[in-house]
Amino acid sequence: MTKRNSHDTAFAGLEERLGYRFGYHENLEKALTHASSRKNSGDGFHYERLEFLGDRVLGLCVASYLIAQYPDAEEGELALRLNALVKGKTLAEIADELSLHEFIRTGGDLKHLTGKRMQNVRADVMESVIASVYLDGGLDAALELVLRLWGDRFSDTETARRDSKTALQEWAHSSQLETPVYRELERQGPDHEPLFTVEVKLKGMISGKGSGRSKRLAEQEAAKAVLIREGVWDA
């Protein structure tokens, strides 16, 4: 590996966004390299091994912080929070906040890294960058990075909420109510971008309604509306 010197500025912009200065850049360069950019994909100079490590480092950082931050939380709540914080969508969002795609090296088939289709690639690279920080500065450096980039996401109450359909069904059963029944009320928009409206009914109660880009999302919103109305969840 080549030691960093004053002329090595290729990653200065990314280091500024990360809030971390590397002693060595080899692992960072590898973390930002997709296998498609290599003439010989078997040479190993790409992010896949680092992604494997970064996934574990991120999980440990998040879990250790949650244990300290929420000393009274039960395992179920901690698991929900952790899953929300380490899922691919969250990683891709943070990658986008850093404009990480500007630094990713890919082959011709992956030129357009922005957008939903390449969300997994951006999430994988984000994990790889975390691994590169861990290898360069240790666990403390990785933890500081995660806390800095994830920020307010750690205190987001939405991450502690259970799946709303599951929560509504469990609440209904504990309240001696029948199982909730969902019914599609309306579908609008073109086939490639539909909008569904769904109603959920519980015998003896006012129904709840919700809308979403899929039936599943609409059902979740309908269940959430009932949970909030009945005071089970806060608004």
Coordinates of C-alpha atoms in Angstrom, one line a residue:
M1 CA 0.0 0.0 0.0
T2 CA 1.1 3.5 -0.7
K3 CA 1.1 6.0 2.2
R4 CA -1.0 9.1 1.8
N5 CA 0.9 12.3 0.8
S6 CA 0.0 15.9 0.2
H7 CA -0.4 15.3 -3.5
D8 CA -2.9 12.5 -3.1
T9 CA -6.2 14.5 -3.6
A10 CA -8.3 12.1 -5.7
F11 CA -10.6 11.3 -2.8
A12 CA -10.4 14.7 -0.9
G13 CA -13.9 15.6 -1.9
L14 CA -15.3 12.4 -0.6
E15 CA -13.3 12.5 2.6
E16 CA -14.7 16.0 3.3
R17 CA -18.3 14.7 2.9
L18 CA -17.5 11.7 5.1
G19 CA -15.8 13.7 7.7
Y20 CA -12.9 11.3 7.8
R21 CA -9.4 11.5 6.4
F22 CA -7.8 8.2 5.4
G23 CA -4.2 7.2 6.1
Y24 CA -4.2 4.9 3.1
H25 CA -6.5 5.0 0.1
E26 CA -6.2 1.5 -1.3
N27 CA -9.2 0.1 0.5
L28 CA -11.3 3.2 -0.2
E29 CA -10.5 2.9 -3.9
K30 CA -11.5 -0.7 -3.8
A31 CA -14.7 0.1 -2.0
L32 CA -15.7 2.5 -4.8
T33 CA -14.9 0.0 -7.6
H34 CA -17.5 -2.2 -9.2
A35 CA -16.5 -5.6 -10.6
S36 CA -17.9 -4.5 -14.0
S37 CA -15.0 -2.0 -14.4
R38 CA -12.3 -4.6 -14.2
K39 CA -10.9 -6.2 -17.3
N40 CA -10.4 -9.3 -15.2
S41 CA -13.2 -9.7 -12.7
G42 CA -11.2 -12.3 -10.9
D43 CA -8.5 -9.9 -9.8
G44 CA -10.4 -9.1 -6.7
F45 CA -9.9 -5.3 -6.9
H46 CA -13.6 -4.4 -6.3
Y47 CA -15.9 -3.9 -3.4
E48 CA -17.6 -7.3 -2.9
R49 CA -15.3 -8.5 0.0
L50 CA -15.5 -5.1 1.6
E51 CA -19.2 -5.1 1.4
F52 CA -19.3 -8.4 3.3
L53 CA -17.2 -6.8 6.1
G54 CA -19.0 -3.5 6.0
D55 CA -22.4 -5.2 6.6
R56 CA -21.1 -6.7 9.8
V57 CA -19.3 -3.5 11.0
L58 CA -22.5 -1.5 10.4
G59 CA -24.6 -3.9 12.2
L60 CA -22.3 -3.9 15.2
C61 CA -22.1 -0.1 15.3
V62 CA -25.8 0.3 15.1
A63 CA -26.6 -2.4 17.6
S64 CA -24.1 -1.1 20.2
Y65 CA -25.4 2.4 19.9
L66 CA -29.1 1.3 20.2
I67 CA -28.2 -0.7 23.3
A68 CA -26.7 2.4 24.9
Q69 CA -29.3 4.8 23.7
Y70 CA -32.4 2.8 24.6
P71 CA -31.6 0.9 27.9
D72 CA -35.2 0.1 28.5
A73 CA -36.1 -1.1 25.1
E74 CA -37.0 -4.8 24.6
E75 CA -35.3 -7.0 22.1
G76 CA -38.2 -6.7 19.6
E77 CA -38.0 -2.9 19.5
L78 CA -34.2 -3.0 19.2
A79 CA -34.5 -5.4 16.3
L80 CA -37.0 -3.3 14.5
R81 CA -34.9 -0.2 14.9
L82 CA -31.8 -2.0 13.7
N83 CA -33.5 -3.5 10.7
A84 CA -34.8 -0.1 9.6
L85 CA -31.3 1.5 10.0
V86 CA -29.3 -1.1 8.1
K87 CA -31.7 -1.9 5.3
G88 CA -30.7 -1.3 1.7
K89 CA -33.0 1.7 1.2
T90 CA -31.5 3.5 4.2
L91 CA -28.0 2.8 3.0
A92 CA -28.8 4.1 -0.5
E93 CA -30.4 7.2 0.9
I94 CA -27.2 8.0 2.8
A95 CA -25.1 7.3 -0.3
D96 CA -27.3 9.7 -2.2
E97 CA -26.9 12.4 0.5
L98 CA -23.1 12.0 0.0
S99 CA -23.5 11.9 -3.8
L100 CA -21.4 8.8 -3.6
H101 CA -22.3 7.9 -7.2
E102 CA -19.9 10.6 -8.3
F103 CA -17.0 8.4 -7.1
I104 CA -18.1 4.9 -8.0
R105 CA -16.1 3.3 -10.9
T106 CA -18.2 1.0 -13.0
G107 CA -18.3 -0.6 -16.4
G108 CA -20.4 0.7 -19.3
D109 CA -23.5 -1.3 -18.2
L110 CA -23.7 0.5 -14.9
K111 CA -23.1 4.1 -16.0
H112 CA -26.4 5.4 -14.6
L113 CA -26.1 4.8 -10.9
T114 CA -28.8 7.2 -9.8
G115 CA -32.4 6.1 -9.5
K116 CA -34.2 3.2 -8.0
R117 CA -32.8 0.5 -10.3
M118 CA -29.2 1.0 -9.0
Q119 CA -30.3 1.4 -5.3
N120 CA -28.6 -1.9 -4.4
V121 CA -25.3 -0.9 -5.9
R122 CA -25.2 2.4 -4.0
A123 CA -26.2 0.5 -0.8
D124 CA -23.4 -2.0 -1.3
V125 CA -20.8 0.7 -1.9
M126 CA -21.9 2.5 1.2
E127 CA -21.3 -0.7 3.2
S128 CA -17.9 -1.0 1.5
V129 CA -16.9 2.5 2.4
I130 CA -17.8 1.8 6.1
A131 CA -15.5 -1.2 5.9
S132 CA -12.7 0.9 4.4
V133 CA -13.0 3.3 7.3
Y134 CA -12.9 0.4 9.8
L135 CA -9.8 -1.1 8.2
D136 CA -8.1 2.3 8.2
G137 CA -9.1 3.7 11.6
G138 CA -10.6 0.9 13.6
L139 CA -14.0 0.4 15.1
D140 CA -14.1 3.8 16.9
A141 CA -13.6 5.5 13.6
A142 CA -16.4 3.4 11.9
L143 CA -18.8 4.1 14.8
E144 CA -18.1 7.9 14.6
L145 CA -18.8 7.7 10.9
V146 CA -22.0 5.9 11.3
L147 CA -23.3 8.1 14.0
R148 CA -22.4 11.2 12.0
L149 CA -24.0 10.0 8.7
W150 CA -27.1 8.3 10.2
G151 CA -27.8 11.3 12.6
D152 CA -31.5 11.8 13.4
R153 CA -32.4 8.4 11.9
F154 CA -31.5 6.9 15.2
S155 CA -34.3 8.7 17.0
D156 CA -36.9 8.3 14.4
T157 CA -39.9 6.8 16.1
E158 CA -41.2 5.3 12.9
T159 CA -38.3 2.8 13.0
A160 CA -39.6 1.3 16.2
R161 CA -43.1 0.7 14.9
R162 CA -44.1 -2.8 13.8
D163 CA -45.5 -3.6 10.4
S164 CA -48.9 -1.8 10.6
K165 CA -51.0 -4.7 9.3
T166 CA -49.4 -7.1 11.8
A167 CA -49.8 -4.5 14.6
L168 CA -53.5 -4.0 13.7
Q169 CA -54.2 -7.7 13.6
E170 CA -52.5 -8.3 17.0
W171 CA -54.4 -5.3 18.5
A172 CA -57.7 -6.6 17.1
H173 CA -57.2 -10.1 18.6
S174 CA -56.1 -8.7 22.0
S175 CA -59.2 -6.5 22.0
Q176 CA -61.5 -9.5 21.2
L177 CA -62.2 -8.2 17.7
E178 CA -62.4 -10.2 14.5
T179 CA -59.5 -10.3 12.0
P180 CA -59.3 -7.1 9.9
V181 CA -60.6 -7.5 6.3
Y182 CA -59.1 -5.4 3.5
R183 CA -60.9 -4.4 0.3
E184 CA -59.7 -2.5 -2.7
L185 CA -61.9 0.6 -3.3
E186 CA -60.2 2.2 -6.2
R187 CA -57.3 2.1 -8.6
Q188 CA -56.2 5.2 -10.5
G189 CA -53.4 6.2 -12.8
P190 CA -51.6 4.3 -15.6
D191 CA -50.4 0.7 -15.3
H192 CA -46.8 1.7 -14.8
E193 CA -47.7 4.1 -11.9
P194 CA -51.0 3.1 -10.3
L195 CA -52.5 4.5 -7.1
F196 CA -54.6 2.1 -5.0
T197 CA -57.1 3.1 -2.3
V198 CA -57.9 0.3 0.2
E199 CA -60.4 0.1 3.1
V200 CA -59.9 -2.0 6.2
K201 CA -62.9 -3.1 8.2
L202 CA -63.2 -4.4 11.7
K203 CA -66.7 -5.6 12.9
G204 CA -68.3 -2.9 15.0
M205 CA -65.8 -0.2 14.1
I206 CA -65.5 2.6 11.6
S207 CA -63.4 1.5 8.7
G208 CA -60.0 3.0 7.8
K209 CA -58.7 4.0 4.4
G210 CA -55.3 4.3 2.9
S211 CA -53.6 4.9 -0.5
G212 CA -50.4 3.7 -2.0
R213 CA -48.5 2.8 -5.2
S214 CA -49.3 -0.9 -4.5
K215 CA -52.1 -2.8 -2.7
R216 CA -49.7 -3.8 0.0
L217 CA -48.7 -0.2 0.7
A218 CA -52.3 1.0 0.6
E219 CA -53.3 -1.8 3.1
Q220 CA -50.4 -0.7 5.4
E221 CA -51.7 2.9 5.3
A222 CA -55.2 1.9 6.0
A223 CA -54.1 -0.2 9.0
K224 CA -51.9 2.7 10.2
A225 CA -54.9 5.1 10.0
V226 CA -57.0 2.8 12.3
L227 CA -54.1 2.4 14.8
I228 CA -53.6 6.1 15.0
R229 CA -57.4 6.8 15.3
E230 CA -57.8 4.3 18.1
G231 CA -54.8 5.7 20.0
V232 CA -52.7 2.5 19.6
W233 CA -50.0 4.5 17.7
D234 CA -49.2 8.2 18.0
A235 CA -49.8 10.3 15.0

